[in-house]
mmCIF file of C-alpha atoms in Angstrom:
data_model
loop_
_atom_site.group_PDB
_atom_site.id
_atom_site.type_symbol
_atom_site.label_atom_id
_atom_site.label_comp_id
_atom_site.label_asym_id
_atom_site.label_seq_id
_atom_site.Cartn_x
_atom_site.Cartn_y
_atom_site.Cartn_z
ATOM 1 C CA MET Q 231 -1.128 -21.692 6.826
ATOM 2 C CA THR Q 232 0.745 -21.252 9.747
ATOM 3 C CA THR Q 233 3.914 -20.048 10.942
ATOM 4 C CA THR Q 234 4.991 -24.042 11.739
ATOM 5 C CA GLU Q 235 4.025 -24.447 8.177
ATOM 6 C CA ILE Q 236 7.486 -22.895 7.438
ATOM 7 C CA PRO Q 237 10.531 -24.201 8.498
ATOM 8 C CA ASP Q 238 12.799 -21.774 11.167
ATOM 9 C CA GLY Q 239 15.703 -24.273 11.177
ATOM 10 C CA PRO Q 240 17.955 -26.059 8.933
ATOM 11 C CA VAL Q 241 15.442 -28.076 6.294
ATOM 12 C CA HIS Q 242 16.570 -32.415 7.235
ATOM 13 C CA LYS Q 243 13.595 -33.417 4.706
ATOM 14 C CA PRO Q 244 11.011 -31.606 2.465
ATOM 15 C CA PRO Q 245 8.556 -29.472 3.792
ATOM 16 C CA ALA Q 246 4.857 -31.225 3.544
ATOM 17 C CA GLY Q 247 2.507 -29.696 2.403
ATOM 18 C CA PHE Q 248 0.523 -28.231 -1.089
ATOM 19 C CA TYR Q 249 -0.818 -23.940 -1.438
ATOM 20 C CA LEU Q 250 -1.965 -22.684 -4.541
ATOM 21 C CA ALA Q 251 -0.018 -20.547 -6.495
ATOM 22 C CA GLU Q 252 -1.467 -17.179 -4.827
ATOM 23 C CA ALA Q 253 -0.868 -18.735 -1.100
ATOM 24 C CA GLN Q 254 2.849 -18.824 -1.266
ATOM 25 C CA TYR Q 255 3.275 -15.898 -3.837
ATOM 26 C CA GLU Q 256 1.966 -13.978 -0.924
ATOM 27 C CA SER Q 257 4.323 -15.994 1.305
ATOM 28 C CA VAL Q 258 7.218 -14.618 -0.628
ATOM 29 C CA THR Q 259 6.474 -11.868 -0.467
ATOM 30 C CA SER Q 260 4.693 -10.880 2.297
ATOM 31 C CA THR Q 261 8.318 -12.640 3.217
ATOM 32 C CA LEU Q 262 10.757 -10.815 1.949
ATOM 33 C CA ALA Q 263 8.654 -6.543 2.733
ATOM 34 C CA ALA Q 264 9.321 -8.392 6.135
ATOM 35 C CA ALA Q 265 12.937 -8.405 5.532
ATOM 36 C CA GLY Q 266 12.436 -4.317 4.232
ATOM 37 C CA ILE Q 267 12.891 -5.690 0.002
ATOM 38 C CA GLU Q 268 10.793 -3.930 -2.132
ATOM 39 C CA LEU Q 269 9.899 -5.197 -4.970
ATOM 40 C CA GLY Q 270 10.200 -3.992 -8.381
ATOM 41 C CA GLU Q 271 7.629 -5.192 -11.689
ATOM 42 C CA TYR Q 272 10.570 -7.188 -12.703
ATOM 43 C CA GLU Q 273 10.920 -8.868 -8.973
ATOM 44 C CA GLN Q 274 7.720 -9.580 -9.092
ATOM 45 C CA GLY Q 275 7.331 -11.921 -11.720
ATOM 46 C CA VAL Q 276 10.008 -13.758 -10.508
ATOM 47 C CA ALA Q 277 8.097 -14.528 -6.981
ATOM 48 C CA ALA Q 278 5.119 -14.850 -9.114
ATOM 49 C CA TRP Q 279 7.534 -17.234 -10.550
ATOM 50 C CA LEU Q 280 8.760 -18.918 -8.155
ATOM 51 C CA SER Q 281 5.743 -19.577 -6.421
ATOM 52 C CA SER Q 282 4.611 -21.478 -9.238
ATOM 53 C CA TRP Q 283 7.620 -24.412 -7.896
ATOM 54 C CA ASP Q 284 6.253 -26.850 -5.328
ATOM 55 C CA TRP Q 285 5.379 -25.395 -1.730
ATOM 56 C CA SER Q 286 8.659 -27.583 -0.431
ATOM 57 C CA THR Q 287 11.200 -25.987 -2.745
ATOM 58 C CA VAL Q 288 8.605 -22.003 -1.783
ATOM 59 C CA ALA Q 289 8.932 -22.848 2.326
ATOM 60 C CA VAL Q 290 12.852 -23.515 1.972
ATOM 61 C CA ILE Q 291 13.689 -20.355 -0.185
ATOM 62 C CA VAL Q 292 11.637 -18.016 1.928
ATOM 63 C CA SER Q 293 13.004 -20.049 5.429
ATOM 64 C CA TRP Q 294 16.692 -19.218 4.466
ATOM 65 C CA ILE Q 295 14.725 -14.702 3.658
ATOM 66 C CA ALA Q 296 13.260 -14.703 7.406
ATOM 67 C CA ARG Q 297 16.523 -17.300 8.583
ATOM 68 C CA ALA Q 298 19.154 -13.949 6.777
ATOM 69 C CA ARG Q 299 17.251 -11.086 8.264
ATOM 70 C CA ALA Q 300 16.693 -13.014 11.597
ATOM 71 C CA ALA Q 301 20.701 -12.827 11.652
ATOM 72 C CA ALA Q 302 21.704 -9.969 9.930
ATOM 73 C CA THR Q 303 19.664 -7.637 12.380
ATOM 74 C CA GLY Q 304 19.908 -10.032 15.500
ATOM 75 C CA GLU Q 305 15.652 -10.006 15.847
ATOM 76 C CA THR Q 306 13.483 -12.573 15.955
ATOM 77 C CA ALA Q 307 12.421 -13.644 12.519
ATOM 78 C CA PRO Q 308 8.847 -12.463 12.345
ATOM 79 C CA SER Q 309 6.100 -14.474 11.847
ATOM 80 C CA VAL Q 310 5.187 -14.535 7.534
ATOM 81 C CA ALA Q 311 2.847 -17.229 7.274
ATOM 82 C CA LEU Q 312 -1.031 -16.515 6.531
ATOM 83 C CA PRO Q 313 -3.975 -15.599 7.577
ATOM 84 C CA GLY Q 314 -6.035 -19.166 7.758
ATOM 85 C CA ARG Q 315 -9.557 -18.655 5.148
ATOM 86 C CA PHE Q 316 -11.480 -20.314 8.085
ATOM 87 C CA ASP Q 317 -9.854 -18.537 10.920
ATOM 88 C CA ALA Q 318 -8.411 -15.180 10.380
ATOM 89 C CA THR Q 319 -10.480 -11.822 12.291
ATOM 90 C CA PRO Q 320 -10.346 -9.255 10.410
ATOM 91 C CA ALA Q 321 -8.365 -7.225 12.330
ATOM 92 C CA GLU Q 322 -4.950 -9.729 10.428
ATOM 93 C CA VAL Q 323 -6.946 -10.032 7.220
ATOM 94 C CA ASP Q 324 -6.426 -6.290 7.858
ATOM 95 C CA GLN Q 325 -3.033 -6.254 8.850
ATOM 96 C CA HIS Q 326 -2.061 -9.431 6.232
ATOM 97 C CA LEU Q 327 -3.390 -7.107 3.232
ATOM 98 C CA ARG Q 328 -1.739 -3.757 4.559
ATOM 99 C CA ARG Q 329 1.929 -5.961 4.476
ATOM 100 C CA ILE Q 330 1.593 -7.224 0.546
ATOM 101 C CA LEU Q 331 -0.952 -3.965 -1.280
ATOM 102 C CA ALA Q 332 0.380 -0.598 -1.435
ATOM 103 C CA ASP Q 333 -2.042 2.098 0.426
ATOM 104 C CA ASP Q 334 -4.147 2.935 -3.007
ATOM 105 C CA VAL Q 335 -5.086 -0.449 -4.004
ATOM 106 C CA HIS Q 336 -6.374 -1.718 -0.005
ATOM 107 C CA LEU Q 337 -9.009 1.073 0.005
ATOM 108 C CA ASN Q 338 -9.514 -0.255 -3.696
ATOM 109 C CA TYR Q 339 -9.746 -3.438 -2.302
ATOM 110 C CA GLN Q 340 -12.497 -2.004 0.900
ATOM 111 C CA GLN Q 341 -13.954 0.500 -1.770
ATOM 112 C CA THR Q 342 -14.678 -2.507 -3.378
ATOM 113 C CA ILE Q 343 -16.626 -4.428 -0.548
ATOM 114 C CA GLY Q 344 -17.793 -1.313 0.444
ATOM 115 C CA GLY Q 345 -19.543 -0.251 -2.735
ATOM 116 C CA LEU Q 346 -21.570 -4.095 -2.740
ATOM 117 C CA ALA Q 347 -22.663 -3.580 0.764
ATOM 118 C CA VAL Q 348 -23.532 -0.469 0.768
ATOM 119 C CA ALA Q 349 -25.319 -1.626 -3.206
ATOM 120 C CA GLU Q 350 -26.898 -4.432 -1.036
ATOM 121 C CA ALA Q 351 -28.460 -2.087 2.096
ATOM 122 C CA ALA Q 352 -29.623 -0.008 -0.791
ATOM 123 C CA HIS Q 353 -31.930 -2.801 -2.259
ATOM 124 C CA ASP Q 354 -32.916 -3.967 1.095
ATOM 125 C CA VAL Q 355 -33.972 -0.683 1.796
ATOM 126 C CA ARG Q 356 -36.069 -0.712 -1.903
ATOM 127 C CA MET Q 357 -37.290 -3.588 -1.598
ATOM 128 C CA GLU Q 358 -38.453 -2.358 2.767
ATOM 129 C CA VAL Q 359 -40.561 0.647 0.683
ATOM 130 C CA ALA Q 360 -41.941 -1.195 -2.608
ATOM 131 C CA LEU Q 361 -44.912 -1.859 -0.554
ATOM 132 C CA PRO Q 362 -48.013 0.809 -2.215
ATOM 133 C CA ASP Q 363 -48.523 1.677 1.274
ATOM 134 C CA ALA Q 364 -44.887 2.096 2.712
ATOM 135 C CA PRO Q 365 -45.121 5.486 3.959
ATOM 136 C CA ASP Q 366 -42.659 8.192 2.833
ATOM 137 C CA ARG Q 367 -41.984 6.031 0.213
ATOM 138 C CA LYS Q 368 -40.619 8.026 -2.440
ATOM 139 C CA GLN Q 369 -38.413 9.264 -0.465
ATOM 140 C CA TRP Q 370 -36.551 6.390 0.641
ATOM 141 C CA GLN Q 371 -36.283 4.910 -2.465
ATOM 142 C CA GLU Q 372 -34.681 8.434 -3.487
ATOM 143 C CA VAL Q 373 -32.367 7.688 -1.156
ATOM 144 C CA ALA Q 374 -31.472 4.354 -1.919
ATOM 145 C CA ASP Q 375 -30.459 5.841 -4.671
ATOM 146 C CA PHE Q 376 -28.590 8.591 -3.512
ATOM 147 C CA VAL Q 377 -26.472 6.563 -1.382
ATOM 148 C CA ASP Q 378 -25.715 3.285 -3.835
ATOM 149 C CA PRO Q 379 -23.213 2.966 -5.910
ATOM 150 C CA ARG Q 380 -24.374 1.199 -8.578
ATOM 151 C CA LEU Q 381 -26.128 4.866 -9.483
ATOM 152 C CA HIS Q 382 -23.171 6.801 -8.391
ATOM 153 C CA GLY Q 383 -23.065 7.179 -5.179
ATOM 154 C CA GLY Q 384 -19.739 6.065 -2.323
ATOM 155 C CA PRO Q 385 -16.966 5.210 -2.496
ATOM 156 C CA TYR Q 386 -17.567 3.336 0.820
ATOM 157 C CA PRO Q 387 -15.610 4.146 2.391
ATOM 158 C CA ARG Q 388 -14.144 6.762 1.289
ATOM 159 C CA LYS Q 389 -10.459 6.746 3.629
ATOM 160 C CA LEU Q 390 -8.707 3.999 3.996
ATOM 161 C CA GLN Q 391 -9.555 1.791 7.184
ATOM 162 C CA CYS Q 392 -7.314 0.474 8.875
ATOM 163 C CA SER Q 393 -7.291 -2.507 12.385
ATOM 164 C CA GLN Q 394 -4.436 -0.402 13.488
ATOM 165 C CA HIS Q 395 -6.837 3.011 14.881
ATOM 166 C CA ASN Q 396 -9.628 2.746 16.583
ATOM 167 C CA GLY Q 397 -11.220 0.014 15.087
ATOM 168 C CA PHE Q 398 -11.623 -0.251 11.938
ATOM 169 C CA GLY Q 399 -11.727 3.681 11.620
ATOM 170 C CA PRO Q 400 -9.753 6.406 9.056
ATOM 171 C CA CYS Q 401 -6.287 5.380 9.048
ATOM 172 C CA PRO Q 402 -4.849 8.638 9.819
ATOM 173 C CA GLY Q 403 -1.183 6.475 9.218
ATOM 174 C CA THR Q 404 -1.669 6.654 5.133
ATOM 175 C CA PRO Q 405 -0.034 5.932 3.436
ATOM 176 C CA GLY Q 406 2.297 4.078 5.131
ATOM 177 C CA CYS Q 407 1.253 2.970 7.811
ATOM 178 C CA THR Q 408 2.323 -0.799 8.732
ATOM 179 C CA PRO Q 409 0.695 -2.538 10.519
ATOM 180 C CA GLN Q 410 3.217 -4.119 13.536
ATOM 181 C CA GLU Q 411 3.529 -7.469 13.958
ATOM 182 C CA PRO Q 412 2.256 -8.696 17.741
ATOM 183 C CA SER Q 413 3.738 -8.917 20.952
ATOM 184 C CA LYS Q 414 4.595 -12.113 22.031
ATOM 185 C CA ASP Q 415 2.326 -10.315 25.790
ATOM 186 C CA THR Q 416 -0.076 -9.742 23.242
ATOM 187 C CA PRO Q 417 -2.751 -12.223 23.199
#
């Protein structure tokens, strides 16, 4: 989804497009979050219900929210586009997730991904030293078992990683580190 798919002015004909309800939900909630609106449980349910409507309706409502914020604050409406699944950078995905997820939920997501990566690496180490003539075979297998999250290693990463600080280093702003919208000067 690109920013051009969300109208930034009066809408005279239905916006074209089709998106799954999950993508529409993210568009609705990220627009509300950018407008400074915190959602309660019931409101999240309403946002999910709205997201099941057709894109032309959702796009207009999202446009109203963004344009109302811009009119009230005098600021340009922030981008509410979702990262494209084929062209988004890891930093763009991280920034989007930080806008829509609480820090603990985002850390849980990172730990799921990180744990799978470490488990795969531990498996590779075990396969490499599985040969009978591998040097230090027993020690390598013990190391692989020690770090493997499936065998009580981890969690990995232990702290929330953030694209806003030192690449993807631990986030010193947790909780509440919210990515800033890139300036127009930023490439």
